Amino acid sequence: NAGVTQTPKFQVLKTGQSMTLQCAQDMNHEYMSWYRQDPGMGLRLIHYSVGAGITDQGEVPNGYNVSRSTTEDFPLRLLSAAPSQTSVYFCASSAGGPIRTYNSPLHFGNGTRLTVT
Amino acid sequence: AQKVTQAQTEISVVEKEDVTLDCVYETRDTTYYLFWYKQPPSGELVFLIRRNSFDEQNEISGRYSWNFQKSTSSFNFTITASQVVDSAVYFCALSYDNDMRFGAGTRLTVKP
C-alpha cells in the first residue's frame, strides 16, 4: 500500500537552478497539496489542487508552480531556486473533491529535504 | 484570520509522567475541524485525531486523550504514562476551506 510517494528524498541545488519535486498517490484522492516545513513555523501551504486540472495558491506560493494533469500526480516546480527555499517539502492528499474538503485528514508523503546553496 | 498557537516549543519529561500539549486556535468560521499530527524522529507525519467544531466530547484512545473546549478555543492533547516512543514533534492544525493551518509544533522528549 504505497499511499503518497515523493521523490527525491534529498536534493541540493545551486541558486538559480530549477527542478521538479514529484508526488504521486494511489488512493484516488481528489485533493492534493504541497507544504513546506521550516523550523519554528510548522507547515505552510504552498499550492493545492481539488481535482485534475484545478490548482490554487496557498499561503506561500511565490517561487513555485504546480500542475495537475492526472488525479494521481501533483508535481511542484521550483522555477529559480533561492536559499530561502531551503526547507523540507511535504506532499499530502485527502479524500474529497471540488466541494470543501476540510473534514478529511491529510495523508502525507515522507518528505523531500531541499538545500539551496 | 485563521491561526493555531502551540505555545510550548519543547517539553521534556521522564518516562511514565503525564504530559499535556496545549493548542489554541482562532477562527471566524462556525464549522471547522481540528487535528493533531505526530512527527517522529524519522520525519513522517502521522494523523492522530480529528474533531469537528460541533462535537465537544473529549476523546480517549489508549494513553492518548484530547480535550476540546470551544469556550477557550483550545484543543489540548494529553499523553498518560508517557513512553520513550512518544518522543516526537506534535502539530495541532485547523482545517477550513481548502487549507489546513498548522501550529509551530511542540517537541516532546521522553527520557527513560
mmCIF file of N, CA, C and O in Angstrom, chain B residues 14 20 30 39 50 75 80 88 105 112:
data_model
loop_
_atom_site.group_PDB
_atom_site.id
_atom_site.type_symbol
_atom_site.label_atom_id
_atom_site.label_comp_id
_atom_site.label_asym_id
_atom_site.label_seq_id
_atom_site.Cartn_x
_atom_site.Cartn_y
_atom_site.Cartn_z
ATOM 1 N N VAL B 14 10.105 12.668 32.049
ATOM 2 C CA VAL B 14 10.677 11.355 32.312
ATOM 3 C C VAL B 14 9.589 10.318 32.066
ATOM 4 O O VAL B 14 8.404 10.561 32.313
ATOM 5 N N THR B 20 0.768 17.223 28.969
ATOM 6 C CA THR B 20 -0.296 17.851 28.176
ATOM 7 C C THR B 20 0.306 18.851 27.211
ATOM 8 O O THR B 20 1.089 19.716 27.605
ATOM 9 N N THR B 30 -17.828 29.017 11.812
ATOM 10 C CA THR B 30 -18.587 28.261 12.805
ATOM 11 C C THR B 30 -18.418 26.767 12.587
ATOM 12 O O THR B 30 -18.646 25.980 13.494
ATOM 13 N N GLN B 39 4.953 13.791 14.409
ATOM 14 C CA GLN B 39 6.106 13.639 13.531
ATOM 15 C C GLN B 39 7.250 13.036 14.340
ATOM 16 O O GLN B 39 7.976 13.746 15.043
ATOM 17 N N ARG B 50 -9.104 13.721 14.641
ATOM 18 C CA ARG B 50 -9.878 14.797 14.038
ATOM 19 C C ARG B 50 -11.074 15.086 14.939
ATOM 20 O O ARG B 50 -11.691 14.171 15.482
ATOM 21 N N PHE B 75 -7.713 22.966 22.145
ATOM 22 C CA PHE B 75 -7.826 21.547 21.779
ATOM 23 C C PHE B 75 -6.549 20.875 22.271
ATOM 24 O O PHE B 75 -5.615 20.633 21.523
ATOM 25 N N THR B 80 -0.854 10.030 28.761
ATOM 26 C CA THR B 80 -0.767 9.469 30.109
ATOM 27 C C THR B 80 0.320 8.400 30.144
ATOM 28 O O THR B 80 0.459 7.622 29.201
ATOM 29 N N ALA B 88 8.561 12.938 19.926
ATOM 30 C CA ALA B 88 8.216 13.365 18.573
ATOM 31 C C ALA B 88 7.884 14.849 18.617
ATOM 32 O O ALA B 88 7.827 15.464 19.682
ATOM 33 N N GLY B 105 4.261 23.582 16.296
ATOM 34 C CA GLY B 105 4.667 22.276 16.796
ATOM 35 C C GLY B 105 5.278 22.333 18.181
ATOM 36 O O GLY B 105 5.845 23.355 18.597
ATOM 37 N N PRO B 112 14.166 8.030 29.378
ATOM 38 C CA PRO B 112 13.967 6.766 30.120
ATOM 39 C C PRO B 112 14.330 6.922 31.594
ATOM 40 O O PRO B 112 15.015 7.861 31.983
#
